[in-house]
mmCIF file of C-alpha atoms in Angstrom:
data_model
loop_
_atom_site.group_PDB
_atom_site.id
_atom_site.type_symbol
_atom_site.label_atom_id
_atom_site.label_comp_id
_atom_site.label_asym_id
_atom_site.label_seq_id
_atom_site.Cartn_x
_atom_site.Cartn_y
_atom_site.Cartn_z
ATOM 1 C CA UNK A 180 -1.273 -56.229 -45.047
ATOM 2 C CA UNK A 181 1.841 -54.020 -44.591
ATOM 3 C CA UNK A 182 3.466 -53.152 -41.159
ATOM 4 C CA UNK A 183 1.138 -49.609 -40.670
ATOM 5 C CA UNK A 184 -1.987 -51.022 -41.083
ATOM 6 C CA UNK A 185 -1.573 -54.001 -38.661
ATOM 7 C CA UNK A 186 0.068 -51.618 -36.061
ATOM 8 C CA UNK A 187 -2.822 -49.636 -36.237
ATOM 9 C CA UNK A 188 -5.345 -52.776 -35.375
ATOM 10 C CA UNK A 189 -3.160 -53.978 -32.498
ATOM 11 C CA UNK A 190 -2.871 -50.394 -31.354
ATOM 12 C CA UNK A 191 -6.896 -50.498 -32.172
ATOM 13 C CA UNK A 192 -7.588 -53.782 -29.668
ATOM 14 C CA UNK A 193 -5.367 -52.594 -27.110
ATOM 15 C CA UNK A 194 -6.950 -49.779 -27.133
ATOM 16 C CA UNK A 195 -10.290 -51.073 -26.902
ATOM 17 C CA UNK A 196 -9.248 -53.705 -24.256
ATOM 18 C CA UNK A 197 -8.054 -50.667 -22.022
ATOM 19 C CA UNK A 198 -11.501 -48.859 -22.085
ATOM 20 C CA UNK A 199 -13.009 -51.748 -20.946
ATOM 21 C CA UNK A 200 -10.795 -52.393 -17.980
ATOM 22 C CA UNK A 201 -11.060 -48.411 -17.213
ATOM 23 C CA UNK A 202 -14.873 -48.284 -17.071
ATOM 24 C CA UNK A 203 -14.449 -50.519 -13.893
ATOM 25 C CA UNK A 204 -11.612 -48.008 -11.656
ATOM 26 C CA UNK A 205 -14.296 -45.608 -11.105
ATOM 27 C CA UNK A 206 -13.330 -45.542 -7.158
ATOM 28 C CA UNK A 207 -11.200 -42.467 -5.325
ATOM 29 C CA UNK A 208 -9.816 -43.038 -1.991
ATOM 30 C CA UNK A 209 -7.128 -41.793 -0.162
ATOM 31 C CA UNK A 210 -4.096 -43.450 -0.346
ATOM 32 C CA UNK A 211 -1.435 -44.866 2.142
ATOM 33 C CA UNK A 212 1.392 -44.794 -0.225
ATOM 34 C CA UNK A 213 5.231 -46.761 0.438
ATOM 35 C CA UNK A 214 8.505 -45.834 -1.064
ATOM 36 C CA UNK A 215 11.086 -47.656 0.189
ATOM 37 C CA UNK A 216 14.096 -50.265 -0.609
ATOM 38 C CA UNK A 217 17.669 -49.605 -0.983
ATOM 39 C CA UNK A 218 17.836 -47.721 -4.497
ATOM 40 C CA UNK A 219 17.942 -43.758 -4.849
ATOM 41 C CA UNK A 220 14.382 -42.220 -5.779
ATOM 42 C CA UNK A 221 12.042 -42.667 -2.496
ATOM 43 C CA UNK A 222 12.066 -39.200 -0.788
ATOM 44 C CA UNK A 223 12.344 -37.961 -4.817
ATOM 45 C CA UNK A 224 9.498 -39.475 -5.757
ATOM 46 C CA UNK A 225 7.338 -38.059 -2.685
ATOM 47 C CA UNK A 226 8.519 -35.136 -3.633
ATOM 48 C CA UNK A 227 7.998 -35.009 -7.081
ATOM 49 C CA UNK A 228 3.796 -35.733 -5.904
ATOM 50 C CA UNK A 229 4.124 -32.848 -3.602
ATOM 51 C CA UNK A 230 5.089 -30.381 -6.907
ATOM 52 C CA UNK A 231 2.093 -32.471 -8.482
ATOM 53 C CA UNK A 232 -0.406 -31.397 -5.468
ATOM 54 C CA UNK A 233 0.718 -27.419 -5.498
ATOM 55 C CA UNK A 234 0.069 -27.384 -9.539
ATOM 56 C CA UNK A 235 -2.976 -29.044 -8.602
ATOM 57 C CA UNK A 236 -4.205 -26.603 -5.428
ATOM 58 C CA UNK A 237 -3.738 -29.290 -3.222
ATOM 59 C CA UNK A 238 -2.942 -27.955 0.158
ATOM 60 C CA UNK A 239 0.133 -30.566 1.460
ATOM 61 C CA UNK A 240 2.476 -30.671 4.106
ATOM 62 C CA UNK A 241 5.718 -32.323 4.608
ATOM 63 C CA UNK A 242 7.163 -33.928 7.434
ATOM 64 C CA UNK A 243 10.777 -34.654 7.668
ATOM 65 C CA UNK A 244 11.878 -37.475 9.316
ATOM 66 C CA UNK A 245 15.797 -38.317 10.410
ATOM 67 C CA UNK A 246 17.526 -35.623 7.986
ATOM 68 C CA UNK A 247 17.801 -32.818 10.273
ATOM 69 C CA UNK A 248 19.230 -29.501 9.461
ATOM 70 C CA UNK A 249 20.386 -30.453 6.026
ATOM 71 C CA UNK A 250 19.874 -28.108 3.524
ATOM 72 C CA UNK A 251 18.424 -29.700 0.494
ATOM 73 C CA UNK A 252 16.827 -28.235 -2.417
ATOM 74 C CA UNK A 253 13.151 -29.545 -1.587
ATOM 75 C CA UNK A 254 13.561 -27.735 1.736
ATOM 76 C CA UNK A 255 14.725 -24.227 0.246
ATOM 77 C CA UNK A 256 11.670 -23.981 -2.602
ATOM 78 C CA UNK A 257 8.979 -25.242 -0.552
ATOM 79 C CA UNK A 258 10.224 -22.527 2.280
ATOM 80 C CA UNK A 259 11.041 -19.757 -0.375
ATOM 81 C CA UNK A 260 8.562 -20.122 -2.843
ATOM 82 C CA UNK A 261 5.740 -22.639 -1.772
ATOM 83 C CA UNK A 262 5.235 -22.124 1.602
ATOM 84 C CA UNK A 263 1.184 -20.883 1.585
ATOM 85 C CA UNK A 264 0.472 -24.265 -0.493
ATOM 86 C CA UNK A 265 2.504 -26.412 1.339
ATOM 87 C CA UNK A 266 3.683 -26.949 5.147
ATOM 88 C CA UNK A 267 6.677 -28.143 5.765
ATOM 89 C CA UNK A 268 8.051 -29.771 9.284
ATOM 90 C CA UNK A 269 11.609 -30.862 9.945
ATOM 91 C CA UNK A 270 11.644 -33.171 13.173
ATOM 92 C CA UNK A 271 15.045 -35.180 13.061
ATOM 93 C CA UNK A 272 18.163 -33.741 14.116
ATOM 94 C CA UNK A 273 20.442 -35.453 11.828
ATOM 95 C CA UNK A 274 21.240 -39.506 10.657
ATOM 96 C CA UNK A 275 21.450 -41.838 13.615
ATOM 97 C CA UNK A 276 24.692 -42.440 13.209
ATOM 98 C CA UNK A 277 25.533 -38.364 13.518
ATOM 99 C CA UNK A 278 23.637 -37.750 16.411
ATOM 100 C CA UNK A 279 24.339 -41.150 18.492
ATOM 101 C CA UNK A 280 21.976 -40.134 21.055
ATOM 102 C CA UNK A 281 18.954 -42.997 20.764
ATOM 103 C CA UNK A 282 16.812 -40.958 23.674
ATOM 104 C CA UNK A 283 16.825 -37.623 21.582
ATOM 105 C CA UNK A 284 16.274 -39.403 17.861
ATOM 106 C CA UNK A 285 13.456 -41.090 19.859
ATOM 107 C CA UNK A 286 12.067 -37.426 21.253
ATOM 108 C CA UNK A 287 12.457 -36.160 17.789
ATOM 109 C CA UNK A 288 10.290 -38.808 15.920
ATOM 110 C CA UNK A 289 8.185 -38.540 18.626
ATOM 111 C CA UNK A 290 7.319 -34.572 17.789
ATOM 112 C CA UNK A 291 8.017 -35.637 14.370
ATOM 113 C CA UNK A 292 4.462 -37.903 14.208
ATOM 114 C CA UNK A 293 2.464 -35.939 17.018
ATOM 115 C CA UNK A 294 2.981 -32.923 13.961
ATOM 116 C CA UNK A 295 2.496 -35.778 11.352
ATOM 117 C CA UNK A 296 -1.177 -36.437 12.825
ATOM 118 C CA UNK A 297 -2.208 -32.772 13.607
ATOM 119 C CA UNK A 298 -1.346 -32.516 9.342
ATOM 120 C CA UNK A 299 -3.304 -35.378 8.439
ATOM 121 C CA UNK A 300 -6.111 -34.894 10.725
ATOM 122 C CA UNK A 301 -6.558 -31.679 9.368
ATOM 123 C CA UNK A 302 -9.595 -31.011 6.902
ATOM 124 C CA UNK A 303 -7.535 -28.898 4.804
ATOM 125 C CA UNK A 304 -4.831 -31.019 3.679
ATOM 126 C CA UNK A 305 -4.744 -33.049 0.775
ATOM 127 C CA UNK A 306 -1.526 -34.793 0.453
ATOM 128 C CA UNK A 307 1.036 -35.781 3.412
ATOM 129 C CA UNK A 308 4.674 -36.759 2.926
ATOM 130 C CA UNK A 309 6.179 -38.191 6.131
ATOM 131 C CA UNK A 310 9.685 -38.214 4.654
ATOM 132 C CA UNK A 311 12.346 -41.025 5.809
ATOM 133 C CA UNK A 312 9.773 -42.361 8.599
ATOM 134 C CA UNK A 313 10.589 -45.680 7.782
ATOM 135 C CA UNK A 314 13.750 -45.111 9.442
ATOM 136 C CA UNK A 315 12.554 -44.069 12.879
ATOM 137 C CA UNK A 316 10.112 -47.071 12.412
ATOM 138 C CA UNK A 317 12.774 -49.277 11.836
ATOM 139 C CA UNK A 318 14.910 -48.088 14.569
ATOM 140 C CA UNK A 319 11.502 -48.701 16.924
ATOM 141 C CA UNK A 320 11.685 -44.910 17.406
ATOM 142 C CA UNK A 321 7.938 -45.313 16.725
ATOM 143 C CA UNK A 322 5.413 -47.830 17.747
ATOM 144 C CA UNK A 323 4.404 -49.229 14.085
ATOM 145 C CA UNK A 324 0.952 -50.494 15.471
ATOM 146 C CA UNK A 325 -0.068 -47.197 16.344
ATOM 147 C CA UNK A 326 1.434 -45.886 13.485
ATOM 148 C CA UNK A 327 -0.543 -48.449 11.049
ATOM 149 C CA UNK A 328 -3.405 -48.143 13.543
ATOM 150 C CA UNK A 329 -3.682 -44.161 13.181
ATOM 151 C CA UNK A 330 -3.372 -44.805 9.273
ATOM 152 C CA UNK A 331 -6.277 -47.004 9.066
ATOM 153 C CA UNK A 332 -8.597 -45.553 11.104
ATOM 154 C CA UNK A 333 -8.082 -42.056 11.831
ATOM 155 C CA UNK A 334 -6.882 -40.746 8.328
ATOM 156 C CA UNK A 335 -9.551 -38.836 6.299
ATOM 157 C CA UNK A 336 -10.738 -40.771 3.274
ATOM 158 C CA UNK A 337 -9.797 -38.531 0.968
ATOM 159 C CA UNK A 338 -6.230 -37.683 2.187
ATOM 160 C CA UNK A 339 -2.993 -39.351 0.600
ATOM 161 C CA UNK A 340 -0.477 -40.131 3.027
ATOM 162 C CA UNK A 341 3.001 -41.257 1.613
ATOM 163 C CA UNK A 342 5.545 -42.697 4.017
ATOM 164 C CA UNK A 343 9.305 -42.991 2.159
ATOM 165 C CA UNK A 344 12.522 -44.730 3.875
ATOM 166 C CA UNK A 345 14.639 -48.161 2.920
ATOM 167 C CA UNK A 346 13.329 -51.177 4.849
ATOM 168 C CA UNK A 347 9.539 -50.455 5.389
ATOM 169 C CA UNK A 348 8.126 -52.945 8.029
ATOM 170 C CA UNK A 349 5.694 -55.396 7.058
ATOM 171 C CA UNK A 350 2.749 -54.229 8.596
ATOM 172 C CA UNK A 351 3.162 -50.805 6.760
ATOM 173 C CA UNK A 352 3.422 -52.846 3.334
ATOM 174 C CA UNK A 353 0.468 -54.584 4.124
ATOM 175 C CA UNK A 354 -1.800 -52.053 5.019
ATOM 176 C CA UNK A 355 -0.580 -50.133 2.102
ATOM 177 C CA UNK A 356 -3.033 -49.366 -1.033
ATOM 178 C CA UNK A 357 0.132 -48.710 -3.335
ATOM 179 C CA UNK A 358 4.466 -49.501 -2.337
ATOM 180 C CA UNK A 359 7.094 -49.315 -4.462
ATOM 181 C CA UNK A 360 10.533 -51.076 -4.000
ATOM 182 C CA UNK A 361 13.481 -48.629 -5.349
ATOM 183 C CA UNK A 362 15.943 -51.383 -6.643
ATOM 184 C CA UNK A 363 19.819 -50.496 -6.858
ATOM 185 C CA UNK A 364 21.387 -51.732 -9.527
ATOM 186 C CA UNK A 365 24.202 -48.776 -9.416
ATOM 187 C CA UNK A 366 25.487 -45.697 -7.450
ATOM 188 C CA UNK A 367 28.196 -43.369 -8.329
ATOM 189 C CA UNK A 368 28.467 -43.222 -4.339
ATOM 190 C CA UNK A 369 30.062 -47.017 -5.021
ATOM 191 C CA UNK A 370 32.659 -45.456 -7.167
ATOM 192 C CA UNK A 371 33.833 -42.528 -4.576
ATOM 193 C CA UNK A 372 31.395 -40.036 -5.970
ATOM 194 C CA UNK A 373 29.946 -38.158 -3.067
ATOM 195 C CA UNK A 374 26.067 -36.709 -2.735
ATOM 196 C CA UNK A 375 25.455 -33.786 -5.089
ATOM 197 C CA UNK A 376 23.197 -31.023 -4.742
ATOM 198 C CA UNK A 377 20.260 -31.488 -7.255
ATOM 199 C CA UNK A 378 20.757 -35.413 -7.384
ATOM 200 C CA UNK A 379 20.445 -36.536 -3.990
ATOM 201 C CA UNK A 380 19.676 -33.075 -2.092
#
């Protein structure tokens, strides 16, 4: 038996084992979904399933945790060119350690998740990305049992909610259907290279 032929039978029983396991995932629920650990990617990734829900006609909305006034490229083409098929909501005034007022990052995340519930509350919307909340929870700018609490009980069925930001709490991973941990293994930042439009904003 040559090299083609018993590809094609392992690619055959894989196959065949795969089909089997599929005809059991016939569930859809929403999803609470976690990015977060210390590698580049998180807010990326909720991003990229944001572009994923406009091809899709999935009416989304964003809201921005922490990051303020910065002008990144998610911000300009969901304002310029996406802005009927997706919402977008900037609550932070800047990283903690540029505003170093605790009270206002606190009023911020505050209006931050009082928008962040309206948005997932609402019929219409599909998909919500609470960008860098993880942060504000971390910082105990938010009350993660309410948080958690809102997520399990209040959330439509059918709406995906992804929360990204390094250093998730526990009780977000665990009432999480789906987390991923962004490992860093190497940044240019390391080596003196500073943030660059299209790479990290």
């Amino acid at each position: 038996m040559d090299d083609a032929v018993r590809h094609a039978e392992k690619m055959q029983r894989i196959k065949a084992a795969r089909d089997r396991m599929m005809q059991t995932k016939i569930e859809e629920k929403g999803l609470i979904i976690v990015h977060t650990g210390a590698g580049k990617g998180k807010s990326s990734s909720g991003f990229g399933m944001i572009v994923r829900c406009i091809a899709h006609r999935m009416p989304c909305a964003v809201v921005q945790f922490i990051k303020g006034s910065w002008d990144t490229g998610e911000r300009r083409l969901l304002q310029e060119r996406f802005a009927q098929e997706c919402r977008l909501f900037v609550s932070g005034e800047g990283f903690t350690w540029e505003t170093q007022d605790r009270a206002r990052d606190i009023a911020a995340a505050q209006r931050g998740w009082q928008i962040a519930k309206d948005q997932i509350r609402d019929p219409q919307i599909r998909f919500v990305l609470l960008d860098e909340i993880n942060i504000a929870l971390r910082y105990d700018y938010l009350d993660i049992d309410e948080v958690v609490g809102f997520l399990l009980t209040e959330k439509p069925p059918m709406t995906h909610v992804c929360l990204t930001g390094r250093n998730a709490r526990p009780e977000l991973v665990e009432a999480a259907d789906l987390v991923t941990e962004m490992t860093l293994v190497k940044h240019p930042f390391r080596d003196g290279v500073k943030a660059q439009p299209g790479v990290e904003f």
